[in-house]
Coordinates of C-alpha atoms in Angstrom, one line a residue:
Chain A
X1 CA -94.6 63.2 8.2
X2 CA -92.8 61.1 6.1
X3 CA -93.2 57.5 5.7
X4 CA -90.2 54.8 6.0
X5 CA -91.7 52.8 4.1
X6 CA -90.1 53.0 1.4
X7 CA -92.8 52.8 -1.6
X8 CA -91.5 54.9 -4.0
X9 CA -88.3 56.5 -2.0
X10 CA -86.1 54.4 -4.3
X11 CA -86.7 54.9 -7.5
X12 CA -88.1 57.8 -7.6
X13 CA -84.7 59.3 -8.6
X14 CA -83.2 56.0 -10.3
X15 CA -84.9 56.4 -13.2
X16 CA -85.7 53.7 -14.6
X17 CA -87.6 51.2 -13.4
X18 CA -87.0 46.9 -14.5
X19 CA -90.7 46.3 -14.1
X20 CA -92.0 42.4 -14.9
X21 CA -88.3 41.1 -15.4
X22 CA -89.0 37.4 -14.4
X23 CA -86.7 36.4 -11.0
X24 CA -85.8 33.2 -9.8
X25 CA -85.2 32.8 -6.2
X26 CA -82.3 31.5 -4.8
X27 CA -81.3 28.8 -2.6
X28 CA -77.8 28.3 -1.5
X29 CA -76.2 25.2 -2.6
X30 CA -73.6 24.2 0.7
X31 CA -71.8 21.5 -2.3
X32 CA -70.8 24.0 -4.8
X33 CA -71.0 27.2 -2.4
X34 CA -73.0 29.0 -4.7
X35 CA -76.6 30.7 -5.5
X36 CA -78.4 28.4 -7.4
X37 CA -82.1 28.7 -8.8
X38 CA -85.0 27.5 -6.9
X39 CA -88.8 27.8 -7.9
X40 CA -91.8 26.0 -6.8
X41 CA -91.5 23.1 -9.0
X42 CA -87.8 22.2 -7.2
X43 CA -89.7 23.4 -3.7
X44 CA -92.7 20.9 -3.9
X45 CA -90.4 18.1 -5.0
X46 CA -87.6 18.6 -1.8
X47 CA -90.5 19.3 0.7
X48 CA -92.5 15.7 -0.7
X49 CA -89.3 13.9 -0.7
X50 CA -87.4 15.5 2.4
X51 CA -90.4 16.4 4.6
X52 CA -89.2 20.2 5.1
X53 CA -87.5 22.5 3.3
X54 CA -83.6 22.7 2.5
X55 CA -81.3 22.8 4.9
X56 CA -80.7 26.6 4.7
X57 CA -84.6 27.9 5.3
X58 CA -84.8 25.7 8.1
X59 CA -84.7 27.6 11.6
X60 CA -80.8 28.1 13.1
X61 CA -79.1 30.4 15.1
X62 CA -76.0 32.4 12.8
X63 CA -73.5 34.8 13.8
X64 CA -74.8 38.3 12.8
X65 CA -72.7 41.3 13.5
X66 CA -74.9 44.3 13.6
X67 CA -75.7 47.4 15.9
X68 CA -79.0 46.9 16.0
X69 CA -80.7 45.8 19.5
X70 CA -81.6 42.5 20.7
X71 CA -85.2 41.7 19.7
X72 CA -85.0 43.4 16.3
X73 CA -86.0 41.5 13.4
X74 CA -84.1 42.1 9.9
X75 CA -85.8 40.7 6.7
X76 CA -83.7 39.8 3.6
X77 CA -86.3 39.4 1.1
X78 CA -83.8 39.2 -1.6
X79 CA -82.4 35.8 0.0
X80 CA -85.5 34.7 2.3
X81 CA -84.2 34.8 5.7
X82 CA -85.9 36.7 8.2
X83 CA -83.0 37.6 11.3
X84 CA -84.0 38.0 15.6
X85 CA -81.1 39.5 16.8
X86 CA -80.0 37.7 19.8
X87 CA -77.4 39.5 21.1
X88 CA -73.7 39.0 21.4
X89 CA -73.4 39.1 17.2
X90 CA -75.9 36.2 17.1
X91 CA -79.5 35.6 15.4
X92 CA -81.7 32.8 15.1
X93 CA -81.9 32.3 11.3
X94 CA -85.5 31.1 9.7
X95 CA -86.2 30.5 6.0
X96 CA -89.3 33.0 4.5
X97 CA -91.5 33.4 1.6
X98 CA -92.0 36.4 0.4
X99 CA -94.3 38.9 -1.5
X100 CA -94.7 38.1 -5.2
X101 CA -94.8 40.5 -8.6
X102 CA -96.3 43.7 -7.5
X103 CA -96.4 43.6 -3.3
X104 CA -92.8 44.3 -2.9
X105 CA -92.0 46.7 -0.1
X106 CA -89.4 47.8 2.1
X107 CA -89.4 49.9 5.7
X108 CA -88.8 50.0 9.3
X109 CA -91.6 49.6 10.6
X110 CA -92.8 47.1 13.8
X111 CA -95.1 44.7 15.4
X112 CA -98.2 46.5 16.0
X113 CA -100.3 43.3 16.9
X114 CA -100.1 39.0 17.3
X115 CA -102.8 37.1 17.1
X116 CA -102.7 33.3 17.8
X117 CA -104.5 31.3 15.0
X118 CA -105.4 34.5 13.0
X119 CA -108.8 34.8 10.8
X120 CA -107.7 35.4 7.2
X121 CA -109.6 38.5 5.6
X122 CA -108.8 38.4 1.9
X123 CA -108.4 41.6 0.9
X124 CA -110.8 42.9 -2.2
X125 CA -108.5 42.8 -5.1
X126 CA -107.9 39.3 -4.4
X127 CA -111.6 38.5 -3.7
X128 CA -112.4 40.3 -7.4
X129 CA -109.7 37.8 -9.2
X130 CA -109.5 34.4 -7.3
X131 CA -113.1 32.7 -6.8
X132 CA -111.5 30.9 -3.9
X133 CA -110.5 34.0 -1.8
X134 CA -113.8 34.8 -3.0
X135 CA -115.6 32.3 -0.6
X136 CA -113.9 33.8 2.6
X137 CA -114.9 37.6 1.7
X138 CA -116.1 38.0 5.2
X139 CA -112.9 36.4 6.9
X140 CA -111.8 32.6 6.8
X141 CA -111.6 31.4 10.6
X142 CA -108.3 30.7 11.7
X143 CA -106.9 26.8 11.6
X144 CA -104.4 24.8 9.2
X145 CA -106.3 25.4 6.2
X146 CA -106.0 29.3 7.0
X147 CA -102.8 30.8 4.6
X148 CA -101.9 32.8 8.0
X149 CA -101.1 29.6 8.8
X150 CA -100.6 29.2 13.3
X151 CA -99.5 33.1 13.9
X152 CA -99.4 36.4 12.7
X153 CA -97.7 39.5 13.5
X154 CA -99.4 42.8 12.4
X155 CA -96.9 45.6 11.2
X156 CA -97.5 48.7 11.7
X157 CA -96.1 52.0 11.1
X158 CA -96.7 54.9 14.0
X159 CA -100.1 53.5 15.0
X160 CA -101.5 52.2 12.0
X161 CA -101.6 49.3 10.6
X162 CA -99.5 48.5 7.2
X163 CA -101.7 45.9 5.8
X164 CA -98.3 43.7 5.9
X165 CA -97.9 41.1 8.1
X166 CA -95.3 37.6 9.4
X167 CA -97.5 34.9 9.2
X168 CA -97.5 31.0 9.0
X169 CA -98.8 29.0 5.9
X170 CA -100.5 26.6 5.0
X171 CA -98.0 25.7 2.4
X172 CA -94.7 24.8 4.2
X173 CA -93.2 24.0 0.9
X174 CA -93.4 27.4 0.2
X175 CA -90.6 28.6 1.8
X176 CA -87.8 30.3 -0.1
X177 CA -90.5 31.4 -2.8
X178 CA -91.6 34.7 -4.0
X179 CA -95.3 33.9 -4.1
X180 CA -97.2 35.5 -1.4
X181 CA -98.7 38.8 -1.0
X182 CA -96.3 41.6 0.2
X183 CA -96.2 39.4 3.3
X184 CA -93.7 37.2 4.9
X185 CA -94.6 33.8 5.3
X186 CA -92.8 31.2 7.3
X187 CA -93.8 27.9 8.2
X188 CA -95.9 27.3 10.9
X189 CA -93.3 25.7 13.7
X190 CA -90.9 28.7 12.9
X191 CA -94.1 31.3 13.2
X192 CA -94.9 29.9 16.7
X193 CA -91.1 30.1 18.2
X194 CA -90.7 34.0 16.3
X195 CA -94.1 35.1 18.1
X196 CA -93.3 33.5 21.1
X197 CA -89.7 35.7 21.4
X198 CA -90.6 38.8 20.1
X199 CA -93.3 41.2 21.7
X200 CA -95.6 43.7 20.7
X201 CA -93.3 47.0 19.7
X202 CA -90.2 45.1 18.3
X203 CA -89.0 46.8 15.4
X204 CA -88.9 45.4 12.1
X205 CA -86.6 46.2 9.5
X206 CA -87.2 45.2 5.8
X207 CA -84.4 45.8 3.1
X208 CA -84.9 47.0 0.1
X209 CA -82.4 45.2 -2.0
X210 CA -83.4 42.4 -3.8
X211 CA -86.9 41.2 -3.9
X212 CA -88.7 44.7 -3.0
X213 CA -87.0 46.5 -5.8
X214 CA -88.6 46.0 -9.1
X215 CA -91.9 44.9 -7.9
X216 CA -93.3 48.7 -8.0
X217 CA -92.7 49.4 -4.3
Chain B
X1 CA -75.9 88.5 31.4
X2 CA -75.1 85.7 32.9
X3 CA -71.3 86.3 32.7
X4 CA -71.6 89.7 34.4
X5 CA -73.8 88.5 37.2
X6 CA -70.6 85.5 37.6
X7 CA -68.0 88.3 37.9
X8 CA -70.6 90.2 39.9
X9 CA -70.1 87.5 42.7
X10 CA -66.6 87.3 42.6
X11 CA -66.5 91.1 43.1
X12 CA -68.7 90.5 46.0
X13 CA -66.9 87.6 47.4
X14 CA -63.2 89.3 46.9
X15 CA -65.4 92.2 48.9
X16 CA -65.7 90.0 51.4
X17 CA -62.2 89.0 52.0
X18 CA -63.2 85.3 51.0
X19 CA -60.6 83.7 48.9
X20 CA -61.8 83.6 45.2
X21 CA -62.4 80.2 45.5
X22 CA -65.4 80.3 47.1
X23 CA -67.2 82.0 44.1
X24 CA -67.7 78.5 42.1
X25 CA -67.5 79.2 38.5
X26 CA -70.8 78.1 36.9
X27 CA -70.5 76.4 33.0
X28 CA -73.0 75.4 30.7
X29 CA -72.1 72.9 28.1
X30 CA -74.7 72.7 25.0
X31 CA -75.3 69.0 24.2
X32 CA -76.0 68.5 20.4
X33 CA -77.9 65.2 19.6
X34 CA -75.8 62.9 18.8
X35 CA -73.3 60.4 20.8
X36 CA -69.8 61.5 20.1
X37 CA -71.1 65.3 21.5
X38 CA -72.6 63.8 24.3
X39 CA -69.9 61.6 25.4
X40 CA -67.4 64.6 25.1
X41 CA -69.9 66.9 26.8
X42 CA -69.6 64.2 29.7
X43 CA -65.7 64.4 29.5
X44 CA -65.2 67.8 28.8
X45 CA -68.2 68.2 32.6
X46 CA -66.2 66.0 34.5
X47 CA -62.3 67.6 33.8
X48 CA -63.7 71.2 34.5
X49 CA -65.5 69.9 37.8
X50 CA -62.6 67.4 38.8
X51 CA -59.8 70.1 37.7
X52 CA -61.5 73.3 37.7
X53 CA -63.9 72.9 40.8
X54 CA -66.3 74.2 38.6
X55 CA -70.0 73.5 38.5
X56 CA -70.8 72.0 35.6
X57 CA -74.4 72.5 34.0
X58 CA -75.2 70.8 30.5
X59 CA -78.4 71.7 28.3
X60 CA -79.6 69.8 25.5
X61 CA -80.1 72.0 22.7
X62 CA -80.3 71.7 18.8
X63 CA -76.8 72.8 17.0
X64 CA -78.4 76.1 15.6
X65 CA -79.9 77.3 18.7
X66 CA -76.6 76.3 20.1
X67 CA -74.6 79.2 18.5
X68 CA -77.5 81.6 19.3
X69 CA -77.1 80.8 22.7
X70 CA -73.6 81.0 23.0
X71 CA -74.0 84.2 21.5
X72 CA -76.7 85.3 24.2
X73 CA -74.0 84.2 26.7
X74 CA -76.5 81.3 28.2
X75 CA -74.4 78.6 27.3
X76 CA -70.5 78.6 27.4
X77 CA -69.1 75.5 25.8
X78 CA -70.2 73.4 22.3
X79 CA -68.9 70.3 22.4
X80 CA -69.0 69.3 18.4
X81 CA -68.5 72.0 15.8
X82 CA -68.5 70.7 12.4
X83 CA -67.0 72.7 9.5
X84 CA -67.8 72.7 6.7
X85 CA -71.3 72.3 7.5
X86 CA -71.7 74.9 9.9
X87 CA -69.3 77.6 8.5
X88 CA -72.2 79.9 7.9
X89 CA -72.9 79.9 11.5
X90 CA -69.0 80.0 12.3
X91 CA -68.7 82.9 10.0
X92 CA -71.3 85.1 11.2
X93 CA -70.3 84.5 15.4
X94 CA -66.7 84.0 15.0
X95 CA -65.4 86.7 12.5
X96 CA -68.7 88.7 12.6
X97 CA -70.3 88.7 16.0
X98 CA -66.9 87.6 17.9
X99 CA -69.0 86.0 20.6
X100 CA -68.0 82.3 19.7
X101 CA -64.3 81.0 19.2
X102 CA -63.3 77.5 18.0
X103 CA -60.6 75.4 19.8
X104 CA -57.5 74.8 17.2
X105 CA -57.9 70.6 17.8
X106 CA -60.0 68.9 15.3
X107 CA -61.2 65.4 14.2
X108 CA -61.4 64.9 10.6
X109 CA -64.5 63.7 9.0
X110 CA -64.4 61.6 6.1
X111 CA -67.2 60.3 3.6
X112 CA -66.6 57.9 1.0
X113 CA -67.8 54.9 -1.2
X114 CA -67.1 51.5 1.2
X115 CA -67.6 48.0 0.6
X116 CA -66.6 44.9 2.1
X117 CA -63.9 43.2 2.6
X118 CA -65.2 39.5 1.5
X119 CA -66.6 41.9 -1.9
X120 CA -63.2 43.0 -2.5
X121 CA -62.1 39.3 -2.6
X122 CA -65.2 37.7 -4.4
X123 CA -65.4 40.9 -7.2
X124 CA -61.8 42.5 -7.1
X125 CA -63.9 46.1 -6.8
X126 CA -61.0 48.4 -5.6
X127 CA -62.0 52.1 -7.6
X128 CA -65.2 54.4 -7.0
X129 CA -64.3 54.4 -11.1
X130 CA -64.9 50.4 -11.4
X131 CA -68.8 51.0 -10.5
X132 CA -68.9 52.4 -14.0
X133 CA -68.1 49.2 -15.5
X134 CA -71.3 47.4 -16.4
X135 CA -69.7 44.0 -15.8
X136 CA -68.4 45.2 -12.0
X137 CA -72.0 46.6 -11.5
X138 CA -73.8 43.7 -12.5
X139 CA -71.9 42.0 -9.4
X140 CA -74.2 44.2 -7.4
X141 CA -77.8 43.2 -8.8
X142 CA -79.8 41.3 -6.0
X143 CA -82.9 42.3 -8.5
X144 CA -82.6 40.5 -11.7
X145 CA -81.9 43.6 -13.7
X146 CA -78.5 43.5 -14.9
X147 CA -77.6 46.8 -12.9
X148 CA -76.2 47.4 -9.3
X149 CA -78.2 48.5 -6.1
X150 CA -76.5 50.6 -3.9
X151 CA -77.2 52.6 -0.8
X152 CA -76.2 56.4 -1.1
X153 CA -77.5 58.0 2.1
X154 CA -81.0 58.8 3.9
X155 CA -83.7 60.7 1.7
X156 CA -83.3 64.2 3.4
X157 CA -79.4 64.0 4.0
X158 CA -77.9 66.9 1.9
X159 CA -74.9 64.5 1.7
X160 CA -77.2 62.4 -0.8
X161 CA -77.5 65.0 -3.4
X162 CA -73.7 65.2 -3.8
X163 CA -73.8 61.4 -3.8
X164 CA -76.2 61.4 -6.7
X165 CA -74.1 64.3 -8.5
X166 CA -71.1 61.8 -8.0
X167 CA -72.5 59.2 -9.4
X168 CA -73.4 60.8 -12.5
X169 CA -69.7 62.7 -13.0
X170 CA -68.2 59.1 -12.1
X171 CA -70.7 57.3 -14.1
X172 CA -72.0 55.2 -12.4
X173 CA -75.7 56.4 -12.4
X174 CA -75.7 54.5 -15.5
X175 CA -74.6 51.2 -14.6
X176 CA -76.2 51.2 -10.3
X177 CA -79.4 52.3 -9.0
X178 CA -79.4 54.7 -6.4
X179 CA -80.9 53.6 -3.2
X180 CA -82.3 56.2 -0.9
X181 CA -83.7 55.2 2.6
X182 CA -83.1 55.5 6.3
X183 CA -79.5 54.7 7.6
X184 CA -80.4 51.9 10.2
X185 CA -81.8 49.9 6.7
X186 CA -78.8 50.7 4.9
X187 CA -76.5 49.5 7.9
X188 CA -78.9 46.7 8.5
X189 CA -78.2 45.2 4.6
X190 CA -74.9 45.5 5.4
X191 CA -74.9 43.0 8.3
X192 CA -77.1 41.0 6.4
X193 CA -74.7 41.1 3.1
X194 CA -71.7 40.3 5.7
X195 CA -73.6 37.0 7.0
X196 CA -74.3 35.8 3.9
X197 CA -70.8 37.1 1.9
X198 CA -72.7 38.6 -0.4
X199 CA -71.4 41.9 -2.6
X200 CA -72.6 45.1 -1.0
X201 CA -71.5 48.6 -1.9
X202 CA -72.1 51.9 -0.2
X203 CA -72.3 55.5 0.8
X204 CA -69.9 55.4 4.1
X205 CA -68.8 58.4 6.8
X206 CA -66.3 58.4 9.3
X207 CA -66.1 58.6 12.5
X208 CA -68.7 55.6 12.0
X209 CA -69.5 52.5 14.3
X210 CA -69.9 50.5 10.8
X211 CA -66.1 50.7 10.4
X212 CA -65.7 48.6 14.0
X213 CA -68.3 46.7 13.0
X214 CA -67.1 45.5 10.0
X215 CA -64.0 44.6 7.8
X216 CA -65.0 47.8 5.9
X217 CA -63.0 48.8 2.7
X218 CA -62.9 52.4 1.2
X219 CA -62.5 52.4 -2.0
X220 CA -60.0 54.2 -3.9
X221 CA -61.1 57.8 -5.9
X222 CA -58.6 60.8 -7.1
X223 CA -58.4 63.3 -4.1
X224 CA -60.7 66.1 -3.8
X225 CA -60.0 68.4 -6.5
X226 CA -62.0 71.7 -6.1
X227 CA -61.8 71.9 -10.2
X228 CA -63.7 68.9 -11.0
X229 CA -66.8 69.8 -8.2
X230 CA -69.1 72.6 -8.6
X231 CA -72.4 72.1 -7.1
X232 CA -75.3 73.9 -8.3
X233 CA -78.5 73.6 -5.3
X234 CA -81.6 72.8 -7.0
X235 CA -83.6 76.2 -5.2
X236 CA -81.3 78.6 -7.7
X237 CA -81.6 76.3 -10.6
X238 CA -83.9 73.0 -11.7
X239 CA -80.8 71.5 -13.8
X240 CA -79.1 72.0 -11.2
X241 CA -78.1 67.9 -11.4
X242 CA -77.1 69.1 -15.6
X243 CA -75.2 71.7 -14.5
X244 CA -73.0 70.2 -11.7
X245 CA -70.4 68.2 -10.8
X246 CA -68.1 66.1 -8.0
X247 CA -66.0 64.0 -10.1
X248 CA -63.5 63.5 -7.3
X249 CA -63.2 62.7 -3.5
X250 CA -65.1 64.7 -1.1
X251 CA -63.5 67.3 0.5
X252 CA -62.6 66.4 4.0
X253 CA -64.5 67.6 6.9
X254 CA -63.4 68.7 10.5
X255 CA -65.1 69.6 13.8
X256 CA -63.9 71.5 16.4
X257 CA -64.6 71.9 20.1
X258 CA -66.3 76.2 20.6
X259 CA -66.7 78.5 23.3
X260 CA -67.9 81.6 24.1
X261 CA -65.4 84.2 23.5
X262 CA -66.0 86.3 26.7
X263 CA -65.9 82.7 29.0
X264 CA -62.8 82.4 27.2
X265 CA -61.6 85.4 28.8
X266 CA -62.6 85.0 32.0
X267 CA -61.8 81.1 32.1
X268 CA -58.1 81.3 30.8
X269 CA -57.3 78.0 32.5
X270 CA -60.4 76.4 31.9
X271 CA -59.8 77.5 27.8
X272 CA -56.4 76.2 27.7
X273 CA -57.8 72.5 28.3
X274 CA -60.1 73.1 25.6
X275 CA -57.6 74.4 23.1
X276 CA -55.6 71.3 24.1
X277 CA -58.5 68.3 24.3
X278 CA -57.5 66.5 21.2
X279 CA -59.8 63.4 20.6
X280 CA -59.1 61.5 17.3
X281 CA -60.9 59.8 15.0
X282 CA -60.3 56.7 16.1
X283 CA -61.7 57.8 19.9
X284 CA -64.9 59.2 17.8
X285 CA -65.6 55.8 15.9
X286 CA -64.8 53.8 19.5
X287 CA -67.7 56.2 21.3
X288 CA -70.3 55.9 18.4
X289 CA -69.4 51.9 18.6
X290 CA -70.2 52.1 21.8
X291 CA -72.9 53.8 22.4
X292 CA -74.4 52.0 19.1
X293 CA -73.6 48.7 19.5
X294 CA -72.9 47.9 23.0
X295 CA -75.8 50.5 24.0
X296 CA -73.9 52.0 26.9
X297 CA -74.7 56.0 27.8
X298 CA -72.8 58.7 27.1
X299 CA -71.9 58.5 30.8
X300 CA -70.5 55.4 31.1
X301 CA -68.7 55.5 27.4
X302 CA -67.0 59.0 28.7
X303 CA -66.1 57.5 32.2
X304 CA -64.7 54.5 30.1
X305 CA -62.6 56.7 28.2
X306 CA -61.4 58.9 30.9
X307 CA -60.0 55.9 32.6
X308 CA -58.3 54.5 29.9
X309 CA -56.5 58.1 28.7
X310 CA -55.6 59.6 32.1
X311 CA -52.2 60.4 30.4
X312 CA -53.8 62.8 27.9
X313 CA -56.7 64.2 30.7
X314 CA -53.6 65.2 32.8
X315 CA -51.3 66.4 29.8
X316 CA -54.0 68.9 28.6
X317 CA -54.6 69.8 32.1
X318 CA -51.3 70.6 33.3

C-alpha cells in the first residue's frame, strides 16, 4: 500500500534537491506586516524578557476557511502554527516548533495514542551522538525536565506508529524554532488544552511546503 | 434479461386486463463514487419515482463495471459520464456494442493553474507563463531555495503527468518544484496560505468545492491548441517526458448523463427527462461544496437542490 507520508513523494521527480541550505524561521512582525527572521538567540531573549513567546505563537482562535472536519488538525511547519479546526471557518491557532535539518516530513496521518506526562525514550541515533540523551537510554520518566514536556500525541499511520509525535517541552522558548526532531513541539499549557480537545483517531494533516522540504523527507 | 422479464410482466398484466400501470417499471441507477454522481443519482431516483411512478433501485458500483453492467442490462441509468476520460469505454458500448447511449446535456470540466486572490495582489502573478520567471517563482519559495513550491496533483492522478509535461513545455520545471501528494494536503496548504495571505500556486479542476471556498484565480494560458500537445505514455516509451509536450491549455472536458440503449426504448418518457436534465457547473461545484464542506449526504444535498429548481424539475418533465 502506499504511504502518505510523504518521504520521498516530492522530490523524487523535482530533481534537484537544496540539501543543507541554512533557513531562518520566521515570525510575523504585526508593526511592519511582514516576515521577519527569528532564531534562538532572538527566542531566548523575548521569552526572558516577555515571559512567553511573541504574540503570534501564542494560543488564539483565527478564522480558517477549509473543508476539512471539525477536529482535524493542520500543521504549517513552514510558518509554526499547528490549526484544530473548530468549525464554522474557525481554528484555535497555537505557536509550534518543529523538526530540525534532517527530520522533516510531511503526511496525513493521525493520533494513534496520548499519554499524560509521557516517558521520553531517546531514540539510538541520538543516544550514539549526545552523552546526555545517553543517560536516559532506557526511557527518561515523564515530568518538567522531560522534552515531551506535559503531553504527547503518538501519530500513527494505519496502525502503526510513525515515530512522530505533538508533544510539550521543556523549552517554552522554543517555539517558532526549527530545532526538534521531526516532531512538533508546543509549549506545555498549549499541549494540555490540544490533548484535552482532540481524541484518539483525529486526523492529522502535515504540509509539505516549507520546513519539510529540503530536509531529505 | 432483466428487460425481457420487465416487458414479460406487462404482457402478463395487459393479459390480465389490468391497466398498464400496475406493472411498476423497475430502474437501476449505477452510483459511481464520488458526490456530484451520487447527489444526481438521488435526483435523477426521486423525478423517475415522483414523475414516473417508477421504482427506483440504485447500486453502488465502480465506473468500469458500470458500463459492463449496463451492457449486461443489470443496471439502466449512469449518472456521471466523463469524456474524455472514459471514451474508450464510450467507444466500444456506444458506437460498438450499442448497448449504452449518452444524454446530449453536459457539464464542462475544466483543469487549470489557480492561485489566490490575495497572491494576485501581493505578486501581480496573472500567466501560467510568469511561473517561468525566476523572479515570480522565487515569490513561491517557503524553503529557502530560491525556487517555487507548487502542488500539481495526487501521486497516481494521470492528470499529474500532463502537469509535469506542462511545466517543462511552459518552463517552469526550471524555476518551481513540483509537489506531488494527496489532494486533502494540497487543499489543506491552501487554507493555510489563505489564513496567513501567503503566495500559493496550484494544480486546480473544476467543478471543485475549493472555488466556493476560496477567492480562487485561474490564471491566464493560450487556449488548448492540439498542435503544441502531444503526449507520449511512459509504457510505449521511457523519454516519454523528452519526447512530449502540452504547451497550452488543457483541453476541456465534459460528462454526460448514460443509459442503456434498450431502457431507452422502452422508457421513452423516462429518456426524454434524461436527455433534458441539464445541471451546470456551477450546480456541480455547489453539490461537491456541500457535501465537502458542510458534510451533508447526497440525500439531503439532492433534496436541497430539488427544492430550490422545481422550475427546471418540471420543465424537463413536461
Amino acid at each position: 500500500m502506499r504511504s502518505t507520508i510523504a518521504r520521498m513523494a516530492a522530490l523524487a521527480g523535482a530533481g534537484v534537491l537544496a540539501l543543507g541550505i541554512a533557513h531562518a524561521t520566521e515570525v510575523f512582525d504585526p508593526n511592519t506586516r511582514t516576515w521577519v527572521p527569528y532564531d534562538p538567540g532572538q527566542a531566548i531573549r523575548y521569552y526572558k524578557q516577555h515571559g512567553q513567546v511573541p504574540s503570534d505563537f501564542q494560543r488564539q482562535v483565527v478564522t480558517f476557511r477549509t473543508a476539512e472536519k471539525p477536529g482535524t488538525i493542520v500543521i504549517d511547519a513552514n510558518k509554526h502554527f499547528l490549526y484544530l479546526v473548530l468549525g464554522d471557518f474557525k481554528a484555535m491557532r497555537y505557536g509550534i516548533g518543529v523538526g530540525r535539518d534532517g527530520f522533516g516530513w510531511a503526511g496525513i496521518v493521525r493520533v494513534g495514542r496520548k499519554t499524560e506526562w509521557p516517558t521520553w525514550t531517546p531514540p539510538a541515533e541520538m543516544v550514539a551522538r549526545d552523552p546526555k540523551a545517553a543517560k536516559w537510554a532506557n526511557g527518561m520518566p515523564g515530568g518538567v525536565d522531560n522534552p515531551l514536556g506535559a503531553r504527547a500525541m503518538y501519530l500513527y499511520e494505519g496502525n502503526q506508529d510513525t515515530i512522530y509525535r505533538i508533544h510539550g517541552t521543556n523549552e517554552p522558548w522554543s517555539i517558532g524554532l526549527d530545532i526538534s526532531s521531526g516532531c512538533i513541539r508546543m509549549n506545555n499549557d498549549d499541549v494540555i488544552d490540544l490533548y484535552e480537545r482532540v481524541p484518539v483517531g483525529a486526523k492529522v494533516i502535515v504540509l509539505m511546503q516549507g520546513a519539510a522540504l529540503y530536509r531529505g523527507v | 434479461m432483466r428487460r425481457i422479464l420487465a416487458l414479460a410482466a406487462t404482457m402478463a398484466a395487459s393479459a390480465a386486463l389490468v391497466g398498464p400501470a400496475a406493472a411498476k417499471t423497475t430502474v437501476v441507477i449505477g452510483v459511481p463514487d464520488w458526490p456530484t454522481a451520487a447527489v444526481t443519482s438521488e435526483i435523477i431516483g426521486t423525478v423517475l419515482e415522483e414523475h414516473y411512478d417508477a421504482a427506483v433501485r440504485k447500486r453502488p458500483i465502480g465506473t468500469v463495471q458500470l458500463f459492463d453492467a449496463i451492457d449486461r442490462g443489470e443496471i439502466d441509468i449512469h449518472p456521471e459520464i466523463w469524456l474524455p476520460n472514459s471514451s474508450v469505454d464510450v467507444a466500444k458500448y456506444t458506437d460498438e456494442l450499442k448497448t449504452l447511449s449518452l444524454a446530449p446535456a453536459r457539464v464542462e470540466a475544466t483543469q487549470n493553474i489557480c492561485t489566490t486572490r490575495e497572491t494576485v495582489e501581493a505578486t501581480g502573478l496573472k500567466a501560467v507563463a510568469d511561473l517561468a520567471k525566476p523572479e515570480m517563482a522565487a515569490k513561491f519559495d517557503t524553503d529557502g531555495d530560491g525556487r517555487g513550491e507548487m502542488w500539481i496533483g495526487d501521486f497516481d492522478w494521470s492528470a499529474t503527468r500532463i502537469e509535469r509535461l506542462r511545466a517543462k513545455s511552459y518552463g517552469y520545471d526550471q524555476t518551481m518544484m513540483l509537489l506531488t501528494m494527496p489532494e486533502d494536503m494540497a487543499m489543506a496548504a491552501v487554507d493555510a496560505a489563505v489564513a496567513l495571505a501567503t503566495p500559493i500556486v496550484f494544480y486546480c479542476y473544476a467543478p471543485h468545492h475549493v472555488f466556493a471556498l476560496h477567492d480562487i484565480v485561474t490564471l491566464d494560458e493560450p487556449a488548448y491548441d492540439p498542435a503544441t500537445w502531444e503526449v507520449l505514455s511512459p509504457d510505449v516509451d521511457p523519454a516519454w517526458l523528452e519526447k512530449s509536450k502540452a504547451g497550452s491549455g488543457w483541453e476541456p472536458a465534459y460528462y454526460h448523463i448514460g443509459y442503456a440503449t434498450d431502457f431507452a426504448a422502452a422508457e421513452p418518457e423516462i429518456t426524454a427527462f434524461l436527455d433534458k436534465m441539464a445541471l451546470t457547473a456551477e450546480d456541480a461545484e455547489a453539490m461537491s461544496y456541500a457535501i465537502h464542506v458542510d458534510g451533508k449526504t447526497a440525500k439531503e444535498v439532492a433534496d436541497e437542490w430539488m427544492a430550490a429548481n422545481a422550475d427546471k424539475i418540471a420543465e424537463w418533465t413536461r
